[in-house]
Amino acid sequence: MVCFQLLLFGGVASAQTLFNGTFPPQEFADRRASVMDAISDGVAILQGATEYPAYVRFRQSNHFFYLTGVEVPRALVVVDGRARRTTLYLPSRNERAERSEGPVLTPGGEAERLTGISTVRSREAFADDLARVLEAGRIVFTPFRPETLAAGTPSHAVAHASASEEDPWDGRRSREKIFIERLGSLVPGVDIRDLDPILDRLRVIKSAREIAVIREATRISGTAILDVMRSAKPGMYEYELAAIGDFYFRRHNANGPAYFALVATGENAHYPHYHASQSMLQPQDLVLYDYAPDYQYYSSDVTRMFPADGRFDDDERERYTVYLRLYQALMKAIRPYVSPGEVIGAAVEEMNKILESFRFTNSKNKTAATRFVDRYRRGGGNRLGHYVGMEVHDVSAAFDVLQPGMVFTIEPALTIPEDRVYVRLEDVIVITETGYENLSAFVPVEPTEIEALMAEEGLADRVGP
């Protein structure tokens, strides 16, 4: 079990500062300095998320949080590359709201102390200040892509914004498009460029503290999966297993889920993103469980499969075991300073040996395993996995060379489409200077270990129906 302790920096100045204390102010300052280096003489401008029109906890947009740590709705930040200076703009104090919800972060010395940003001004000053900064015709960088919030990914945000704008009965434009128009009208002719590629590149390599937070998110996810395995029984419903994850997420102070619960029993697992969670577990089913928290603005992504009745039958064991050995061959080939294609090339050599030596009793399992290896052989470096970070499918989808500080998953699937059979595991990998670390290694994958765990008492057994 991974041990972890979060250190809060800056203390708590009031009942609710709305500045996240997981990272020290210097880490946010270092990130902004990297942006200044990238934009040179330019100016980066970001708007934070708005409050939700509902009784739900506010969550900042990921890019804004990444640079500031500020969790105040409708905040703005200006990062000046020429002056090497950052200015944060916060809404003015709302005494009525404070009487209802408690003190919040507002412009002034306390905000400057907590955030480490030397200038914190009222949001009302933003337009006049910006006009003075941009009057010399400098380049402005701002995100073009719609913001990602809780349980969001860049691809989902873009798809949703496009669908809304193109819908003849909707037509809403993204906040980003409107913001860019407003900037252009404030300073006509200003050169506005996309900040997303710069921030995406910075976010690929995680700091030690980011990895520590992802490690804790993975520990929470994995601990929930352990209890799900202990609790699962035929006759339970998928939503009951999802509820165990929800309990662990909230118990460990997660903001909520990083994505909807993928709990799929039997043939439901054939749909990679099945999330209805309404089916009853049957004795002959294998259950797929893929669920992780949104913890301190970072995610994890761990998947396990297990038999609903606690025992793999012979055919399930054969199919699962050959998949597991191929999966482990891929993981063992991972190392720093090589391309994904080189990893896959080394893995395929080992996979071929596994296919040759494995004693199949079911020809369909052999065909599926052979097809699994062939996909890697043909797919080259495009099938290694996806980054994990502030989003579960994190920014910068393309892999180049594996470098220390990269965090990603591997999640290959073995399928028998005609029988609607689907087998998939998923682990969270951190590249190190000497190899890799599997953050989710404590969650068992061997059939005998899974069966032993499922014989233990689980949370659902203790709380009853």
XYZ file of C-alpha atoms in Angstrom:
465
model
C 0.000 0.000 0.000
C 1.333 3.386 -0.944
C 1.720 5.852 1.921
C 1.069 9.509 1.222
C 0.643 12.727 3.131
C -0.518 16.001 1.641
C 1.238 19.078 2.930
C -0.791 22.265 2.838
C 1.141 25.395 1.968
C 0.219 28.877 3.050
C -2.148 27.818 5.818
C -5.827 28.627 6.071
C -6.541 32.313 6.498
C -10.288 31.963 6.913
C -13.058 29.423 6.769
C -12.708 29.180 3.015
C -9.796 30.766 1.150
C -10.551 29.231 -2.255
C -6.847 28.826 -2.909
C -5.785 25.202 -3.236
C -3.069 24.322 -0.744
C -1.843 21.080 -2.298
C 0.973 22.801 -4.181
C 3.225 25.558 -2.819
C 2.873 28.986 -4.464
C 6.381 28.603 -5.895
C 5.293 25.662 -8.041
C 2.591 27.766 -9.678
C 5.151 30.575 -10.088
C 7.541 28.162 -11.823
C 4.794 27.119 -14.222
C 4.024 30.746 -15.052
C 7.739 31.379 -15.579
C 7.769 28.565 -18.138
C 4.867 30.245 -19.916
C 6.787 33.549 -19.901
C 9.760 31.797 -21.478
C 7.517 30.358 -24.192
C 5.662 33.583 -25.067
C 8.766 35.797 -24.879
C 7.571 39.395 -25.349
C 3.907 38.382 -25.472
C 1.092 38.392 -22.922
C -0.867 35.314 -21.818
C -4.434 35.889 -20.645
C -6.697 33.261 -19.113
C -10.204 33.400 -17.741
C -11.256 31.081 -14.951
C -14.432 29.040 -14.855
C -17.785 30.504 -13.897
C -19.882 29.388 -10.962
C -22.386 26.610 -11.637
C -26.111 27.440 -11.828
C -26.822 24.790 -9.202
C -26.015 23.745 -5.641
C -22.779 21.990 -6.516
C -19.217 22.608 -5.469
C -17.287 24.974 -7.722
C -14.379 23.501 -9.634
C -11.856 25.623 -11.475
C -10.920 24.979 -15.105
C -7.759 22.928 -15.440
C -5.520 25.375 -17.309
C -6.398 28.198 -14.917
C -5.767 26.052 -11.874
C -2.490 24.799 -13.347
C -1.105 28.344 -13.462
C -2.638 29.841 -10.307
C -4.128 27.338 -7.851
C -6.996 29.800 -7.425
C -10.480 28.334 -7.012
C -12.547 31.515 -7.304
C -15.260 31.783 -9.981
C -14.774 34.363 -12.764
C -11.142 35.078 -11.947
C -8.739 36.318 -14.637
C -4.965 36.189 -14.868
C -2.490 38.088 -17.046
C 1.018 36.669 -17.449
C 3.305 39.320 -18.953
C 6.321 37.790 -20.686
C 8.133 41.093 -21.216
C 7.740 42.378 -17.655
C 8.039 38.881 -16.122
C 5.037 39.769 -13.995
C 1.672 38.161 -13.211
C -1.505 40.010 -12.288
C -4.505 38.172 -10.856
C -7.995 39.666 -11.076
C -10.650 38.540 -8.593
C -14.277 39.568 -8.109
C -14.745 42.194 -5.426
C -15.990 41.182 -2.013
C -19.642 40.122 -1.876
C -20.754 40.464 1.733
C -24.143 38.900 1.107
C -22.563 35.788 -0.396
C -20.038 35.614 2.444
C -22.824 35.654 5.028
C -24.304 32.622 3.279
C -21.242 30.618 2.228
C -18.332 31.947 4.267
C -15.319 34.167 3.471
C -13.756 33.891 0.024
C -10.559 35.065 -1.615
C -10.847 38.706 -2.708
C -8.375 41.341 -3.997
C -5.784 42.516 -1.515
C -2.801 41.557 0.560
C -4.187 38.272 1.860
C -4.720 36.996 -1.675
C -1.207 38.096 -2.639
C 0.264 36.256 0.346
C -1.635 33.022 -0.262
C -1.148 32.840 -4.022
C 2.372 34.240 -4.224
C 1.159 36.576 -6.991
C 2.467 40.055 -6.222
C -0.422 41.968 -7.800
C -4.028 40.970 -7.128
C -6.600 43.485 -8.348
C -10.339 43.755 -8.696
C -11.880 42.216 -11.785
C -13.349 45.625 -12.608
C -9.818 46.915 -13.342
C -9.076 44.224 -15.938
C -10.171 46.044 -19.105
C -8.356 49.316 -18.377
C -5.197 47.521 -17.248
C -5.182 45.305 -20.310
C -5.627 48.195 -22.730
C -2.482 49.796 -21.304
C -0.484 46.559 -21.488
C -1.470 45.839 -25.094
C -1.227 49.305 -26.581
C 2.221 48.613 -28.030
C 0.827 45.945 -30.377
C 2.087 42.918 -28.499
C 1.027 39.341 -29.221
C -1.703 37.930 -26.980
C -1.893 34.242 -26.113
C -5.124 32.789 -24.744
C -6.681 29.301 -24.838
C -8.738 28.624 -27.969
C -9.985 25.207 -26.843
C -13.064 25.106 -24.596
C -12.146 24.763 -20.932
C -12.133 21.369 -19.250
C -13.752 21.001 -15.852
C -14.660 18.086 -13.575
C -14.755 14.720 -15.381
C -13.929 16.459 -18.663
C -11.358 15.869 -21.365
C -10.147 18.174 -24.156
C -11.770 16.032 -26.839
C -15.122 16.026 -25.053
C -14.975 19.791 -24.498
C -14.271 20.458 -28.177
C -16.960 18.051 -29.364
C -19.587 19.511 -27.033
C -18.799 23.100 -28.013
C -18.907 22.249 -31.719
C -22.194 20.376 -31.377
C -23.778 23.288 -29.493
C -22.624 25.887 -32.010
C -23.694 23.836 -35.030
C -27.082 22.875 -33.587
C -29.670 25.102 -35.333
C -31.810 25.036 -32.189
C -28.926 25.980 -29.924
C -26.135 27.996 -31.559
C -24.186 28.759 -28.379
C -20.561 29.704 -28.912
C -17.858 28.751 -26.457
C -16.755 31.204 -23.771
C -13.340 31.134 -25.416
C -14.632 32.373 -28.776
C -16.551 35.175 -27.086
C -13.516 36.074 -24.965
C -11.296 36.278 -28.048
C -13.820 38.588 -29.707
C -13.888 40.817 -26.627
C -10.086 41.021 -26.601
C -10.123 41.958 -30.270
C -12.671 44.701 -29.723
C -10.716 46.060 -26.752
C -7.551 46.409 -28.850
C -8.474 46.362 -32.569
C -5.967 44.541 -34.751
C -4.296 42.733 -31.858
C -2.563 39.468 -32.829
C -4.246 36.719 -30.774
C -2.694 33.246 -30.738
C -3.568 29.917 -29.150
C -2.046 29.288 -25.710
C -3.233 25.668 -25.538
C -0.228 24.082 -27.318
C 2.165 25.787 -24.878
C 0.257 24.649 -21.805
C -0.253 21.174 -23.241
C 3.498 20.722 -23.681
C 4.196 21.913 -20.143
C 1.635 19.536 -18.669
C 3.094 16.422 -20.314
C 5.990 16.205 -17.836
C 4.715 16.021 -14.273
C 6.554 17.463 -11.291
C 7.312 15.378 -8.211
C 4.324 16.909 -6.433
C 2.009 16.259 -9.364
C 3.114 12.628 -9.384
C 2.477 12.458 -5.633
C -1.093 13.673 -6.147
C -1.669 11.192 -8.999
C -0.211 8.485 -6.763
C -2.790 9.326 -4.097
C -5.608 9.406 -6.660
C -4.452 5.959 -7.766
C -4.299 4.714 -4.177
C -7.884 5.862 -3.620
C -9.056 4.254 -6.859
C -7.180 1.033 -6.172
C -8.393 0.802 -2.580
C -11.961 1.149 -3.828
C -11.384 -1.616 -6.384
C -10.058 -3.917 -3.656
C -13.288 -3.432 -1.716
C -15.379 -3.819 -4.862
C -13.775 -7.220 -5.444
C -14.454 -8.234 -1.841
C -18.048 -7.035 -2.051
C -19.122 -8.299 -5.473
C -21.656 -11.125 -5.477
C -24.176 -12.466 -7.991
C -27.467 -10.650 -7.483
C -25.843 -7.278 -6.854
C -26.278 -4.477 -9.365
C -23.567 -2.589 -11.191
C -24.638 0.654 -9.515
C -23.968 -0.893 -6.092
C -20.339 -1.465 -7.068
C -20.119 2.073 -8.436
C -21.403 3.337 -5.074
C -18.423 1.748 -3.314
C -16.125 3.841 -5.483
C -18.162 6.957 -4.713
C -17.839 6.254 -0.989
C -14.061 5.952 -1.125
C -13.708 9.048 -3.294
C -15.637 11.253 -0.898
C -14.099 9.654 2.182
C -10.663 10.695 0.929
C -11.735 14.248 0.016
C -11.915 13.847 -3.745
C -13.951 16.435 -5.599
C -15.903 13.567 -7.139
C -15.325 11.110 -9.981
C -12.832 11.806 -12.760
C -15.262 10.172 -15.205
C -18.480 8.192 -15.065
C -18.242 4.743 -13.502
C -17.497 2.031 -16.043
C -18.983 -0.982 -14.256
C -19.862 -3.618 -16.814
C -20.951 -7.162 -16.056
C -21.020 -9.924 -18.652
C -21.664 -8.785 -22.211
C -21.920 -5.146 -21.117
C -18.114 -5.089 -21.026
C -18.180 -5.461 -24.806
C -18.990 -1.725 -24.925
C -15.732 0.028 -23.914
C -17.490 3.034 -22.336
C -20.663 1.355 -21.057
C -21.887 3.333 -18.033
C -25.599 2.650 -17.546
C -24.790 0.601 -14.392
C -28.265 -0.974 -14.243
C -27.567 -4.682 -14.813
C -27.518 -7.437 -12.206
C -24.360 -9.516 -11.768
C -24.899 -13.120 -12.876
C -22.873 -16.093 -11.546
C -21.142 -16.745 -14.882
C -20.191 -13.105 -15.515
C -16.820 -11.426 -15.587
C -17.132 -7.884 -14.267
C -15.114 -4.924 -15.570
C -14.535 -2.078 -13.095
C -12.946 1.176 -14.280
C -13.448 4.152 -11.952
C -11.185 6.814 -10.429
C -11.486 10.084 -8.499
C -10.961 13.710 -9.413
C -8.511 14.342 -6.582
C -6.979 17.794 -6.093
C -7.517 18.432 -9.829
C -5.731 15.230 -10.877
C -7.024 11.873 -11.982
C -6.093 8.239 -12.162
C -7.353 5.444 -14.418
C -7.272 1.871 -13.103
C -9.235 -1.074 -14.500
C -9.641 -4.609 -13.209
C -11.783 -7.602 -14.176
C -13.010 -10.318 -11.834
C -15.575 -13.149 -11.748
C -18.915 -12.192 -10.216
C -19.092 -15.423 -8.219
C -15.489 -15.257 -7.021
C -14.079 -18.064 -9.198
C -12.805 -18.053 -12.783
C -14.119 -20.993 -14.783
C -11.612 -22.874 -16.928
C -12.333 -20.973 -20.136
C -12.293 -17.581 -18.402
C -9.045 -18.455 -16.654
C -7.355 -19.466 -19.905
C -8.468 -16.377 -21.790
C -7.707 -13.994 -18.924
C -4.312 -15.567 -18.197
C -2.995 -15.393 -21.752
C -4.209 -11.799 -21.958
C -2.460 -11.025 -18.664
C 0.842 -12.492 -19.855
C 0.688 -10.445 -23.073
C -0.230 -7.344 -21.070
C 2.709 -7.903 -18.730
C 5.050 -8.323 -21.704
C 4.039 -4.882 -22.923
C 4.563 -3.345 -19.504
C 7.980 -4.945 -19.020
C 9.218 -3.399 -22.281
C 8.572 0.164 -21.084
C 11.686 2.240 -20.418
C 12.779 5.874 -20.716
C 14.310 7.606 -23.724
C 12.818 5.293 -26.345
C 9.858 5.708 -28.666
C 6.577 3.860 -28.141
C 7.367 1.982 -31.333
C 10.570 0.630 -29.783
C 8.644 -0.434 -26.679
C 6.058 -2.221 -28.770
C 8.701 -3.846 -30.963
C 10.421 -5.351 -27.922
C 7.080 -6.370 -26.429
C 5.919 -8.126 -29.601
C 9.019 -10.325 -29.571
C 8.132 -11.477 -26.068
C 4.442 -11.797 -26.968
C 5.301 -14.164 -29.826
C 7.160 -16.395 -27.378
C 4.143 -16.390 -25.067
C 1.830 -17.417 -27.915
C 4.167 -20.250 -28.881
C 4.462 -21.650 -25.356
C 0.937 -21.121 -24.023
C -1.203 -24.259 -23.866
C -4.573 -23.311 -25.321
C -7.594 -25.576 -24.980
C -10.017 -23.215 -26.731
C -9.224 -22.254 -30.325
C -11.200 -19.010 -29.999
C -8.929 -17.893 -27.186
C -5.881 -18.638 -29.324
C -7.335 -16.720 -32.266
C -8.156 -13.749 -30.042
C -4.669 -13.726 -28.507
C -3.036 -13.945 -31.938
C -5.197 -11.097 -33.204
C -4.229 -9.074 -30.105
C -0.518 -9.426 -30.924
C -1.106 -8.715 -34.613
C -2.749 -5.397 -33.754
C 0.394 -4.323 -31.947
C 2.595 -5.555 -34.754
C 0.633 -3.540 -37.321
C -0.160 -0.530 -35.131
C 3.406 0.560 -34.396
C 3.634 3.297 -31.763
C 0.031 4.428 -31.836
C -1.399 1.952 -29.348
C 0.699 2.365 -26.215
C -1.864 4.237 -24.090
C -3.004 7.710 -23.093
C -1.617 10.359 -20.777
C -3.131 10.808 -17.310
C -3.050 14.059 -15.372
C -5.545 16.829 -14.778
C -7.791 15.000 -17.229
C -8.170 11.240 -17.338
C -7.308 11.437 -21.058
C -4.795 14.179 -20.531
C -3.513 16.769 -22.983
C -1.112 16.027 -25.867
C -2.386 12.754 -27.235
C 0.740 12.063 -29.320
C 3.673 10.147 -27.832
C 7.169 10.866 -29.080
C 9.944 9.687 -26.781
C 9.166 8.418 -23.296
C 10.693 10.783 -20.753
C 10.916 10.783 -16.953
C 7.858 12.470 -15.482
C 5.420 11.227 -18.113
C 2.342 9.547 -16.639
C 0.157 7.365 -18.820
C -1.885 4.182 -18.849
C -1.686 1.027 -20.855
C -5.086 -0.530 -21.540
C -5.049 -3.008 -24.436
C -8.161 -5.108 -24.965
C -8.558 -8.719 -26.051
C -11.856 -9.377 -27.788
C -13.940 -12.169 -29.284
C -16.569 -10.054 -31.060
C -18.799 -12.925 -32.175
C -19.218 -14.005 -28.532
C -19.261 -10.435 -27.175
C -16.222 -11.197 -25.032
C -14.006 -8.328 -23.890
C -10.998 -8.474 -21.555
C -9.137 -5.353 -20.439
C -6.881 -4.245 -17.606
C -5.417 -0.802 -17.057
C -2.548 0.488 -14.930
C -1.042 3.914 -14.313
C 2.622 4.138 -15.321
C 5.190 6.792 -14.387
C 8.386 6.940 -16.430
C 11.495 7.245 -14.245
C 15.172 7.763 -15.037
C 15.839 4.030 -14.842
C 12.568 2.476 -15.963
C 9.018 2.915 -14.804
C 6.815 2.673 -11.731
C 3.392 1.061 -11.819
C 1.345 3.162 -9.379
C -1.514 0.653 -9.354
C 0.587 -2.479 -8.883
C -0.938 -3.111 -5.440
C -4.292 -4.004 -7.025
C -4.050 -7.734 -7.850
C -4.203 -9.038 -11.397
C -3.288 -12.716 -10.952
C -6.384 -14.973 -10.960
C -5.464 -16.765 -7.739
C -4.878 -13.463 -5.923
C -8.196 -12.077 -7.170
C -10.034 -15.197 -6.011
C -8.409 -15.028 -2.577
C -9.352 -11.367 -2.216
C -12.948 -12.034 -3.242
C -13.291 -14.570 -0.437
C -12.805 -11.772 2.113
C -15.550 -9.610 3.613
C -16.258 -6.366 1.766
C -17.878 -3.049 2.515
C -21.205 -4.184 1.053
C -21.194 -7.182 3.408
C -20.720 -4.910 6.410
C -23.360 -2.314 5.577
C -25.999 -4.770 4.394
C -28.831 -4.184 1.926
